[in-house]
Short mmCIF file of C-alpha atoms in Angstrom, two decimals:
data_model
loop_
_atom_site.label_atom_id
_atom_site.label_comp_id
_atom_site.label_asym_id
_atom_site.label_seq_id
_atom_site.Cartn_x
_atom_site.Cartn_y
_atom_site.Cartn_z
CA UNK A 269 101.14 71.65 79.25
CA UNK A 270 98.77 69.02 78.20
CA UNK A 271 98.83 66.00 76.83
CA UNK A 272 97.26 65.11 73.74
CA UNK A 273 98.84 63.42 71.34
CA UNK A 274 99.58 59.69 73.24
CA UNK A 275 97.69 56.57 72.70
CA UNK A 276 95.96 56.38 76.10
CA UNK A 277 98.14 53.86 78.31
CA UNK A 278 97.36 54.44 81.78
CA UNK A 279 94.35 52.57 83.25
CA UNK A 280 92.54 55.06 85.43
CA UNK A 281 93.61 53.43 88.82
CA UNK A 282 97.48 54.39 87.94
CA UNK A 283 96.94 57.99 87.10
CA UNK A 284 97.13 58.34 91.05
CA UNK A 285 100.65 56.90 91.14
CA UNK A 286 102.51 58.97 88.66
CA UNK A 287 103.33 61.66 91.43
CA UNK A 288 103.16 62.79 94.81
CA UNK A 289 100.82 65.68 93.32
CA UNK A 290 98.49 63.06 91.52
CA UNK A 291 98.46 60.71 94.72
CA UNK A 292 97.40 63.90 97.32
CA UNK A 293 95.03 65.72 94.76
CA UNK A 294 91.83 64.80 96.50
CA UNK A 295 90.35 62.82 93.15
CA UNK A 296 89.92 59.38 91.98
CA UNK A 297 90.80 60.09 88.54
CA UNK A 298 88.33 58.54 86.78
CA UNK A 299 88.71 59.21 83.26
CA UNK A 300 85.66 61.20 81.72
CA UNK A 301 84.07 60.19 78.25
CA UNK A 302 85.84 60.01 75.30
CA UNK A 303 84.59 61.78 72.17
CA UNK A 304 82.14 59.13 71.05
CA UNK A 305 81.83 60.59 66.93
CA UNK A 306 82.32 63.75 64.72
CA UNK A 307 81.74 66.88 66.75
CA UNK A 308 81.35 70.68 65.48
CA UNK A 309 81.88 73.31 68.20
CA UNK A 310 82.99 77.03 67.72
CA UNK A 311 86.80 76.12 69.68
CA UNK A 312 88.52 72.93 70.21
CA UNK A 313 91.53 73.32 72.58
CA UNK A 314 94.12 70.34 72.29
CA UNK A 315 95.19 69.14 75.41
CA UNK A 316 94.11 69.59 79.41
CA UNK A 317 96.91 70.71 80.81
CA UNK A 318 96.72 74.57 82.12
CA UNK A 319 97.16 76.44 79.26
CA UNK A 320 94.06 74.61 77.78
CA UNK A 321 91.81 74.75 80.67
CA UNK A 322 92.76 78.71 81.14
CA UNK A 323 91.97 79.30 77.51
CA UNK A 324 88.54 77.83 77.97
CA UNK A 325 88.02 78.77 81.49
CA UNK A 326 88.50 82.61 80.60
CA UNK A 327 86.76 81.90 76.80
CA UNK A 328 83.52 80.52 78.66
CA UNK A 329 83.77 83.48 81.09
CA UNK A 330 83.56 86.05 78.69
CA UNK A 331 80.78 84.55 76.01
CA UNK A 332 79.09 81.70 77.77
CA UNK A 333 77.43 80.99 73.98
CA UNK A 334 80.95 79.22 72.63
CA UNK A 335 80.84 76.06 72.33
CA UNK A 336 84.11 74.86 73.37
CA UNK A 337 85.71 71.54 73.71
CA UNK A 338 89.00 70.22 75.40
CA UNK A 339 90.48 67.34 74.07
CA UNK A 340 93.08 65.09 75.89
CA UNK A 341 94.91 62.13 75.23
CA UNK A 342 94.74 61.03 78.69
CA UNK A 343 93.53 62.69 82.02
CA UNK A 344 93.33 66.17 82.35
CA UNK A 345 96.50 67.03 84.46
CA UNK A 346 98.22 64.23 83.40
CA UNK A 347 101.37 66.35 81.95
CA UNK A 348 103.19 68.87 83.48
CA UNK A 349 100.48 70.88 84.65
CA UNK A 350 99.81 67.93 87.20
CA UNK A 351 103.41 67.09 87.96
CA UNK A 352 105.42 69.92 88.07
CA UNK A 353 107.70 71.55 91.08
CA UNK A 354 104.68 73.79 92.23
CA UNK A 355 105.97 77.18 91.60
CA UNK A 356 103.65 79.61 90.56
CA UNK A 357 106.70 82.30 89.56
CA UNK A 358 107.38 85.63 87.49
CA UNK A 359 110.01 83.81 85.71
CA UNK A 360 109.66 83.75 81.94
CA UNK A 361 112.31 81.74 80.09
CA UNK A 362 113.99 84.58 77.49
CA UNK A 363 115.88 87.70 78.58
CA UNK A 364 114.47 91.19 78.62
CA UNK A 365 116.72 92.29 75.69
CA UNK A 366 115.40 89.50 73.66
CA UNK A 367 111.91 90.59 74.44
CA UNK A 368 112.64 93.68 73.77
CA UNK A 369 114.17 93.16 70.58
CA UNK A 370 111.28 91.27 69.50
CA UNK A 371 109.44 93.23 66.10
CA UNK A 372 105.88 94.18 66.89
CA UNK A 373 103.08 94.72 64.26
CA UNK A 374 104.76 97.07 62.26
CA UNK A 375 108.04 95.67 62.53
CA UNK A 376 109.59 98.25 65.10
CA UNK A 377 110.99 96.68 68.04
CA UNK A 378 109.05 96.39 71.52
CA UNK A 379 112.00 98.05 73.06
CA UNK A 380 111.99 98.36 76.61
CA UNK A 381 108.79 99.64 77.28
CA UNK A 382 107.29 95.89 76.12
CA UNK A 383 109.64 94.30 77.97
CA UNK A 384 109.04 95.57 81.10
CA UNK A 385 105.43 95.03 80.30
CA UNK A 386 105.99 91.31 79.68
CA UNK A 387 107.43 91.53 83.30
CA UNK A 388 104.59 93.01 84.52
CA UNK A 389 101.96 90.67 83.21
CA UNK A 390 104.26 87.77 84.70
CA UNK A 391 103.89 89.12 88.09
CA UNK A 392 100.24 90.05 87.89
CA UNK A 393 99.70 86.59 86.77
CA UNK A 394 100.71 85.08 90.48
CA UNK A 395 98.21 86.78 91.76
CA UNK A 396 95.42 86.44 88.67
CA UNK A 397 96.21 83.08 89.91
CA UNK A 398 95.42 82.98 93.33
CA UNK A 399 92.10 84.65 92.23
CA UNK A 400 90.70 82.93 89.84
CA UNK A 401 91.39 79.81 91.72
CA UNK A 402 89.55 81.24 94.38
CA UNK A 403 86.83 82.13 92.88
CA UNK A 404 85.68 78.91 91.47
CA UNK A 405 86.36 77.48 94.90
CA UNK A 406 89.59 75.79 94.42
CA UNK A 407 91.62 74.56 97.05
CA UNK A 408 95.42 74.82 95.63
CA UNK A 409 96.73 75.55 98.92
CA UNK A 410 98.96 78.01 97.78
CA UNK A 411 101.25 80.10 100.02
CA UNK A 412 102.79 83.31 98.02
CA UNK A 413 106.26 83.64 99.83
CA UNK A 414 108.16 84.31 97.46
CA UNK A 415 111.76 82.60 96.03
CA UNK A 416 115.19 82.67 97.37
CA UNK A 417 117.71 82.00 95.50
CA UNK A 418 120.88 81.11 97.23
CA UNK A 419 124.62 81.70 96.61
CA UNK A 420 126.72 78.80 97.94
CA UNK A 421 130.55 80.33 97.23
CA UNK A 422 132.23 82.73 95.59
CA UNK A 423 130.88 82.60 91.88
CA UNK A 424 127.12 81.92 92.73
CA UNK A 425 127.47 84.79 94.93
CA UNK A 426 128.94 86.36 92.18
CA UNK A 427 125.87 85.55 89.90
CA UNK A 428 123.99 86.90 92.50
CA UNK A 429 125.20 90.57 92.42
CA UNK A 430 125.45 90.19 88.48
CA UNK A 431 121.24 89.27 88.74
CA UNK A 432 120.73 92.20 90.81
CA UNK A 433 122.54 94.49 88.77
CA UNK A 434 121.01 93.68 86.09
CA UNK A 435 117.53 94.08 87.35
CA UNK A 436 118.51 97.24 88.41
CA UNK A 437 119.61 98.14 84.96
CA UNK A 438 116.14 97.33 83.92
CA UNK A 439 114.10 99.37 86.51
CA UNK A 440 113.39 96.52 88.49
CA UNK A 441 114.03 97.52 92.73
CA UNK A 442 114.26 95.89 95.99
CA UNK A 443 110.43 95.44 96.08
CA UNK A 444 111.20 92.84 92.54
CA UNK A 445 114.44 91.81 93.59
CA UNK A 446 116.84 91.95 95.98
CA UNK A 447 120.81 90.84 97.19
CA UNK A 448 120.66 89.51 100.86
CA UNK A 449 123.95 88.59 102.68
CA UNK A 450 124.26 85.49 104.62
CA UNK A 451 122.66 86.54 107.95
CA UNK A 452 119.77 88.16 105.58
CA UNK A 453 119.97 85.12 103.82
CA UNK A 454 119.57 82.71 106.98
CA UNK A 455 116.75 84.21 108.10
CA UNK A 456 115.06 82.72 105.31
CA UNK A 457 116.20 79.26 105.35
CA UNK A 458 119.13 77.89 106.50
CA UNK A 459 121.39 75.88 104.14
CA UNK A 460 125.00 74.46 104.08
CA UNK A 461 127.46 77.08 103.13
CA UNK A 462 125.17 79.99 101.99
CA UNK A 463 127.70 83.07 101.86
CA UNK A 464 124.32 84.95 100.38
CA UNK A 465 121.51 85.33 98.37
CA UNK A 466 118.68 87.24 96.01
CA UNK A 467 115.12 86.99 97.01
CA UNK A 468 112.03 88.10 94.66
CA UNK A 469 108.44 88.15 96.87
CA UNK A 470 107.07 86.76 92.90
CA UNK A 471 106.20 83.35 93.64
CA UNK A 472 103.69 81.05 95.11
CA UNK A 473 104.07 77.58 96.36
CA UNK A 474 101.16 75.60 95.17
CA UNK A 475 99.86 72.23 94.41
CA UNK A 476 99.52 71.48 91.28
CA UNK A 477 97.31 68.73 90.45
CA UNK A 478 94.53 70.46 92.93
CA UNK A 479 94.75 73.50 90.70
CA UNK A 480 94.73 71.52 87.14
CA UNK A 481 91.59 69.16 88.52
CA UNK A 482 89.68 71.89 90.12
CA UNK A 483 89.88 73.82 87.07
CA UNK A 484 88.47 70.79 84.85
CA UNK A 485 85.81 71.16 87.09
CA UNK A 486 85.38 74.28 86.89
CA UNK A 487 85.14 74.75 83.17
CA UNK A 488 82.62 71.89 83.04
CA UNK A 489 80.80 74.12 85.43
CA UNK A 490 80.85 76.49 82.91
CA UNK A 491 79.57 74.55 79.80
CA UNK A 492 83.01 73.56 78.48
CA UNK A 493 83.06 69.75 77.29
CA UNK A 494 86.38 68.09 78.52
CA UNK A 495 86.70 64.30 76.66
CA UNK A 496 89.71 62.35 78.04
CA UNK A 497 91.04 59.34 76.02
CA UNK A 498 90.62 61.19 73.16
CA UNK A 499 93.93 61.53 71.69
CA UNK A 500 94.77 64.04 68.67
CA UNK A 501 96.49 62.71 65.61
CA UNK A 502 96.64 65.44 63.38
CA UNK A 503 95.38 69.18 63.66
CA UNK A 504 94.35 71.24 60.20
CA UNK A 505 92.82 74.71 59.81
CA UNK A 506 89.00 73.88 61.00
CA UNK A 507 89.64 70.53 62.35
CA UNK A 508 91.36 67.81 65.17
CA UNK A 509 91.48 64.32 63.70
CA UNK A 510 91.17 61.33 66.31
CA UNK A 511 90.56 57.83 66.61
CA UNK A 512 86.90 58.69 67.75
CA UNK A 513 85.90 61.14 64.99
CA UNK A 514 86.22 64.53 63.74
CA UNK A 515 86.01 67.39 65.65
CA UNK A 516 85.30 70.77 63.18
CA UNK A 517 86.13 74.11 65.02
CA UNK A 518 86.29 77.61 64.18
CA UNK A 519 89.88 77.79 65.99
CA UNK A 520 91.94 75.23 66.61
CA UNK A 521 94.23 76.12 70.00
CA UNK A 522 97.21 73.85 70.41
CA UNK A 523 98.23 73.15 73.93
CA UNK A 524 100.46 70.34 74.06
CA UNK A 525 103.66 71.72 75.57
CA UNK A 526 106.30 68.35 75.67
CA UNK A 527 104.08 66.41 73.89
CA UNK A 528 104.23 68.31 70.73
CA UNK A 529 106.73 66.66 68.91
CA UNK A 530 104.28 64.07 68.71
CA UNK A 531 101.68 65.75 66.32
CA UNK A 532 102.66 65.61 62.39
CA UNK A 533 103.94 68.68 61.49
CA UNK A 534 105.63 69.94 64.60
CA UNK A 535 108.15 67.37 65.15
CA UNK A 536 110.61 69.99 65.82
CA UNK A 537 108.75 72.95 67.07
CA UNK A 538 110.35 72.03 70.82
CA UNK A 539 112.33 69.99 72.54
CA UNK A 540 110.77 67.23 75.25
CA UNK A 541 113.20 67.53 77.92
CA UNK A 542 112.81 66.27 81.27
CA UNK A 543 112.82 67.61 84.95
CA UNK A 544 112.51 65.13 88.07
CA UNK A 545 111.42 65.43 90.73
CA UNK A 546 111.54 63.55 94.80
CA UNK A 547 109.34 64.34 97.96
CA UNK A 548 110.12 63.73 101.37
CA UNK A 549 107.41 62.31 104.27
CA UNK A 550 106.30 65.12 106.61
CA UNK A 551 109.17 66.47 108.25
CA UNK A 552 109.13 67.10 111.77
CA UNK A 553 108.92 70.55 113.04
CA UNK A 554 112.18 70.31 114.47
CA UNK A 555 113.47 69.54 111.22
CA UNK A 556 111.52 72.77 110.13
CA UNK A 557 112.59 75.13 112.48
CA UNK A 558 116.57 74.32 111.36
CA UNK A 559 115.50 74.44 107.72
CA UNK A 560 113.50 77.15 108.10
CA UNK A 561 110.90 78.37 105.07
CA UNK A 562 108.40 79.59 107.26
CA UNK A 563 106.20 81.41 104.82
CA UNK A 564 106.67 78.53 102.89
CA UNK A 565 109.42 80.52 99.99
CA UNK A 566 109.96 78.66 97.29
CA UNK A 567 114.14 77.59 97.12
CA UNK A 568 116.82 77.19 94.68
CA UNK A 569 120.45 78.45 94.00
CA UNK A 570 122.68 80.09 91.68
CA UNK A 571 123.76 76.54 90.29
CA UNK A 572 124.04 76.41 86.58
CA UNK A 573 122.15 73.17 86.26
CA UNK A 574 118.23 74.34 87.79
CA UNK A 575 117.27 73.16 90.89
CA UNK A 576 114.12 73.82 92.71
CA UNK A 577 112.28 73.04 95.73
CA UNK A 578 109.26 73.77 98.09
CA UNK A 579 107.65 73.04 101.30
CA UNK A 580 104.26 71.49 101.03
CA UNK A 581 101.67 72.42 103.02
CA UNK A 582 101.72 69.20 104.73
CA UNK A 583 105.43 69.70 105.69
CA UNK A 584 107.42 67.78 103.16
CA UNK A 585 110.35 69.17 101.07
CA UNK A 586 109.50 68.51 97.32
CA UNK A 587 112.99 68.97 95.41
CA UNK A 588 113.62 68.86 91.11
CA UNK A 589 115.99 69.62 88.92
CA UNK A 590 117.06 68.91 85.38
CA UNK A 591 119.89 66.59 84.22
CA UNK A 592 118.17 63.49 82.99
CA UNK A 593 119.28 63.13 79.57
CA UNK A 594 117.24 64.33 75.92
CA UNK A 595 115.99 61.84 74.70
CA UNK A 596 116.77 60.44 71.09
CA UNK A 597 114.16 61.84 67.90
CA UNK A 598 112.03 63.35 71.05
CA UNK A 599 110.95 60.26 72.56
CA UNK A 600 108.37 60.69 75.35
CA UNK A 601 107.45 57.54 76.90
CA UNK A 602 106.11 56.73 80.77
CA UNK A 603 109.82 54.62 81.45
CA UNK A 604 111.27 58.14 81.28
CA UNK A 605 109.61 59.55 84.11
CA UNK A 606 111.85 58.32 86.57
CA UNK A 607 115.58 57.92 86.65
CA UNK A 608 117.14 56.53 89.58
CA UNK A 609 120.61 57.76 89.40
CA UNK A 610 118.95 61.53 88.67
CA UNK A 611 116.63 60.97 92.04
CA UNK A 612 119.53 59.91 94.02
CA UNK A 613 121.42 63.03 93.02
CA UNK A 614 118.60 64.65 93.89
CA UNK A 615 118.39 63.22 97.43
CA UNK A 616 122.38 64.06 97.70
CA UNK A 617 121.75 67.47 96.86
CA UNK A 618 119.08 67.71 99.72
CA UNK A 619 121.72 66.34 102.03
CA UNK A 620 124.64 68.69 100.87
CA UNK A 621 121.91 71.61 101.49
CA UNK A 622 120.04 70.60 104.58
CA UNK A 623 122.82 68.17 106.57
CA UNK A 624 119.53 67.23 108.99
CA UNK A 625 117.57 65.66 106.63
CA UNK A 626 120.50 62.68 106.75
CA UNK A 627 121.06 62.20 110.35
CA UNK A 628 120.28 58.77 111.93
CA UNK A 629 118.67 56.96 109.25
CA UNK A 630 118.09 60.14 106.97
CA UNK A 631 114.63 61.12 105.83
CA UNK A 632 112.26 59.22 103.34
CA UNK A 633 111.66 59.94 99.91
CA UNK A 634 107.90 58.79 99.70
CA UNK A 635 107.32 59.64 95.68
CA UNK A 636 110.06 60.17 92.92
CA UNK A 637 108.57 61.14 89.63
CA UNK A 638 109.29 63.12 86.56
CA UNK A 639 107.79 64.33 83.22
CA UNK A 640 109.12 66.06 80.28
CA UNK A 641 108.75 69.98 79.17
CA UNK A 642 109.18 71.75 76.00
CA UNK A 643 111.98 74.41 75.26
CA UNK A 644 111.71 76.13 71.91
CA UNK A 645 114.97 76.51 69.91
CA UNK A 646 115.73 80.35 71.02
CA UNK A 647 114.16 79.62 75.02
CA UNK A 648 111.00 82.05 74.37
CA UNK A 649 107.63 81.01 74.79
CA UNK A 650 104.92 82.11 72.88
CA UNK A 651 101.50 82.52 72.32
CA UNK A 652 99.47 83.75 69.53
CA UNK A 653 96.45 82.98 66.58
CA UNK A 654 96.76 82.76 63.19
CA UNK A 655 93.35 84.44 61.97
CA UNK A 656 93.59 83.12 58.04
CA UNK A 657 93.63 79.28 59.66
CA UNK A 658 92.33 79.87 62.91
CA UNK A 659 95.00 77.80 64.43
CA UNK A 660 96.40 79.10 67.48
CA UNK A 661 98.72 78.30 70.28
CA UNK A 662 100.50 78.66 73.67
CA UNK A 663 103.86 77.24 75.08
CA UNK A 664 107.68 76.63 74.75
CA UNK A 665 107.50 77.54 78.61
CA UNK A 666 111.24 75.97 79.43
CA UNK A 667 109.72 74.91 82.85
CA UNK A 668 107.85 77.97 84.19
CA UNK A 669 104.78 77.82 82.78
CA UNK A 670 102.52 77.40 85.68
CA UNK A 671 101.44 81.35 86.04
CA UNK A 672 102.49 81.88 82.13
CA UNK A 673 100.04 79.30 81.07
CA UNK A 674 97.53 81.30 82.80
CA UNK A 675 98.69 84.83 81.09
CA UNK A 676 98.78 82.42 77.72
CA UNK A 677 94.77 81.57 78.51
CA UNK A 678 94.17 85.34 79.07
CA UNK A 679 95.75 86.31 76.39
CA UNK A 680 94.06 83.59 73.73
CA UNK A 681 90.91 84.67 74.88
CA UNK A 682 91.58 88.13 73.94
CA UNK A 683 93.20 87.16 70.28
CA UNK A 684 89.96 84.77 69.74
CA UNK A 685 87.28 86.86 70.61
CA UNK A 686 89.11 89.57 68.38
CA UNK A 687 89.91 92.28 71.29
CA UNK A 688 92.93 94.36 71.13
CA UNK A 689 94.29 94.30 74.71
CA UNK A 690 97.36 95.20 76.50
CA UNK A 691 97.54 91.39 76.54
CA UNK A 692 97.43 91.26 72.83
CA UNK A 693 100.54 93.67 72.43
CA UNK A 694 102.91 91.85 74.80
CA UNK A 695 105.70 90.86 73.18
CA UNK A 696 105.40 87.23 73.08
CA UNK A 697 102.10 87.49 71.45
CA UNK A 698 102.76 85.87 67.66
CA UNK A 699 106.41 84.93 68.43
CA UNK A 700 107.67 82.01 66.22
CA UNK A 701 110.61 80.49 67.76
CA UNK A 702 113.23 78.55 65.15
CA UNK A 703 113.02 74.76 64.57
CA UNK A 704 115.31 72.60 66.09
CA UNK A 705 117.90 71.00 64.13
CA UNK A 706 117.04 67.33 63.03
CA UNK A 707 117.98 64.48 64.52
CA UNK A 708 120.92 63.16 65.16
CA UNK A 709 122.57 66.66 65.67
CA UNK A 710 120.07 67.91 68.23
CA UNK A 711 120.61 65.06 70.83
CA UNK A 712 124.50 65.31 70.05
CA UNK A 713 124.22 69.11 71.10
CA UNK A 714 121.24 68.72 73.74
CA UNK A 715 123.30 66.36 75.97
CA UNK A 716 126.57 67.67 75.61
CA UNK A 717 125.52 71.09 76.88
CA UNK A 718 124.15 69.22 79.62
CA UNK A 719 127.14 67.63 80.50
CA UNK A 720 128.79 70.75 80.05
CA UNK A 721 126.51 72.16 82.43
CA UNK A 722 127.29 69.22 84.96
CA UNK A 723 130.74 69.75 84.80
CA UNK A 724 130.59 73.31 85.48
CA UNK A 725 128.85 73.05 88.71
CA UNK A 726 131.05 70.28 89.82
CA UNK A 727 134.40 72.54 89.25
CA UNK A 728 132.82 75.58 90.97
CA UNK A 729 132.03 73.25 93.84
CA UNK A 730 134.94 71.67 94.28
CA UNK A 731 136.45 75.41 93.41
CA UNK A 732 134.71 76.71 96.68
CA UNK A 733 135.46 73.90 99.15
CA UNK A 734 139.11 74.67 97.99
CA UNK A 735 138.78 78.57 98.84
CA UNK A 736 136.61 77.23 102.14
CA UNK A 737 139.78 74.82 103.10
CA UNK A 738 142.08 78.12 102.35
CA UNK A 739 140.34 80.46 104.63
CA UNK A 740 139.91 77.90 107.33
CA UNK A 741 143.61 76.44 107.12
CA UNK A 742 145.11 80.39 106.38
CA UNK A 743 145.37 81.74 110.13
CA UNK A 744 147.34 78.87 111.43
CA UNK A 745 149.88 79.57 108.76
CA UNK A 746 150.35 82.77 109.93
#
């Protein structure tokens, strides 16, 4: 989730503006020192995103002696880590059957038994989180409420009992996840024609750009050199090439999430795609108390096309989703970050769900941002280290990487220092996803599953006002 690949292009007075998250993170931003000539340390990590700084947070922890470096293109936090929707969730982006269908070591499948662990390690994450954070004294101000997911007609709802069964099929009970019906549902948060709902108590509301800084911080704290403006042009076994010199490591960890495509080699390893993002000003608590999300739950519904929002612990709604276009050969660039037809769908969606937030003159979006994420070809993230080149890596997160990054750090530290953990025998560990297909048939097949996706949702909504109409007109036809 970092970025370090880009020519630096932000002077350090915008880094602030790029999101609500960057302009309420309680730093000035001011870039640190660049690598200033050839360098040899025992681990370079590429990029300063969160799976970086948890790979060298939890490397420094356990053998102070490494030297370790971080290298990013711009700030640290300046990708998704820093601008994401501030859900620190359980989710991981491939199915348990694909997990456990995944070969292990000796070529047997994980089965069940590793898929379930891979669950497990998701929700211990949240609160490995919450901990560490903690610990090295930083504020996130994150709230673990938990998500629900609503149903808003007849086939969310039926997505919803199709979820629940199939976490039930899987072990997983009403302490992972469970079916509420509308009044259970209601008592949550209150939104425009909820017939129902599932609710998991696996997620924490958090913000992101407090966690991401305070952990630069922290790993500076800790002997860990962080050089911004340093961005990586090409990675080799033993070595990061940049414009400022050499840097010669033992092991080489690539963290670069969306901004992969960038580095030679990897052009098609993932796919940039982006998710935007609008918050409101401080609502009222009038406003609150109809909306409801006391304990500050995480939302979203059974929608095909994500959505995803949170209440701040200042009082705003923050509210993303996907549907702004891929992005032709992979192409990240800052005029991409925001799309104003994609916010203002955004905005409508608030309406639809929450009519108060457009009475009188309707609430005010104060920041509208975006950034892009990477999704492997198969949707499976992965981490692992190849110990004949000493390159490793972490990502392909599809957008829920905030508590995976921190497994992914974990779990590098483990594979580096050579320990055989449960970590180490997850599934995920040493997963190689398939390339994408070159260009132009990915963005051909990209966008029209997106506007496939689109066009879903907009039948099954129209579909349920229809069946709404029905019900209401049906008793005075007799």
């Amino acid at each position: 989730m970092g970025c370090a690949l880009s020519a630096p292009a932000s002077p350090a007075e915008d880094y602030g503006s790029l999101s609500l998250w960057h302009a309420t993170a309680d730093d000035d931003w001011a870039p640190r020192a660049a690598l200033d000539g050839d360098l040899d340390v025992d681990v370079a990590v590429v990029g300063a995103g969160l799976t970086g700084l948890w790979t060298a947070h939890y490397l420094a922890e356990a053998d102070p002696a490494l030297r370790i470096a971080v290298l990013e293109a711009e700030v640290a936090g300046y990708g998704a880590s820093g601008r994401n929707g501030g859900w620190c969730s359980a989710l991981f982006p491939a199915s348990p059957g694909m997990l456990a269908a995944l070969p292990r070591a000796d070529g047997q499948p994980h089965g069940r038994e590793g898929a379930l662990a891979q669950h497990a390690a998701m929700r211990a994450s949240i609160d490995e989180v919450a901990r560490a954070a903690a610990g090295e004294g930083i504020e996130a101000q994150l709230a673990k409420g938990g998500t629900i997911t609503l149903a808003r007609g007849p086939a969310q709802l039926a997505r919803a009992r199709a979820e629940v069964a199939h976490a039930r099929a899987w072990g997983r009970d009403e302490d992972d996840l469970r079916l509420l019906d509308r009044a259970g549902a209601e008592e949550v948060v209150r939104a425009d024609g909820t017939v129902g709902a599932t609710y998991t108590p696996d997620c924490a509301a958090l913000h992101p750009a407090r966690l991401v800084r305070g952990l630069a911080r922290a790993v500076e704290r800790r002997g860990v050199r962080v050089l911004e403006r340093t961005p990586v042009t090409a990675i080799a076994p033993g070595r990061c090439t940049t414009p400022h010199g050499v840097v010669r490591a033992d092991v080489v960890v690539r963290a670069t999430e969306g901004y992969t495509p960038r580095l030679p080699g990897h052009e098609r390893d993932v796919v940039p795609v982006y998710s935007l993002v609008i918050a409101t000003e401080p609502l009222p608590d009038a406003a609150w108390d109809e909306i409801g999300l006391a304990r500050r739950e995480t939302l979203t519904d059974h929608r095909h096309l994500i959505v995803y929002g949170q209440r701040t612990a200042d009082g705003r709604l923050v509210f993303g989703g996907r549907g702004a276009p891929y992005h032709l050969g992979s192409a990240v660039r800052p005029g991409h970050d925001r799309d104003p037809r994609v916010h203002a769908r955004l905005l409508a969606t608030l309406h639809e769900l929450f009519p108060v937030l457009g009475r009188g003159a309707g609430v005010r979006v104060t920041h509208a941002w975006g950034g892009p994420l990477g999704i492997p070809r198969d949707w499976c993230a992965s981490v692992g280290l190849d110990r004949a080149s000493g390159l490793a890596w972490a990502g392909g997160y599809v957008g829920d990487g905030v508590a995976t990054t921190n497994l992914a750090g974990r779990t590098l530290r483990d594979l580096v220092l050579g320990h055989d953990t449960d970590l180490t025998g997850l599934p995920w560990v040493g997963h190689r996803s398939p390339r994408w297909e070159p260009e132009p048939l990915r963005w051909l097949g990209i966008n029209a599953g997106l506007r496939a996706t689109t066009l879903a949702d907009a039948e099954e909504s129209l579909t349920g006002r229809a069946s709404l109409v029905a019900r209401a007109v049906a008793p005075l036809l007799g």
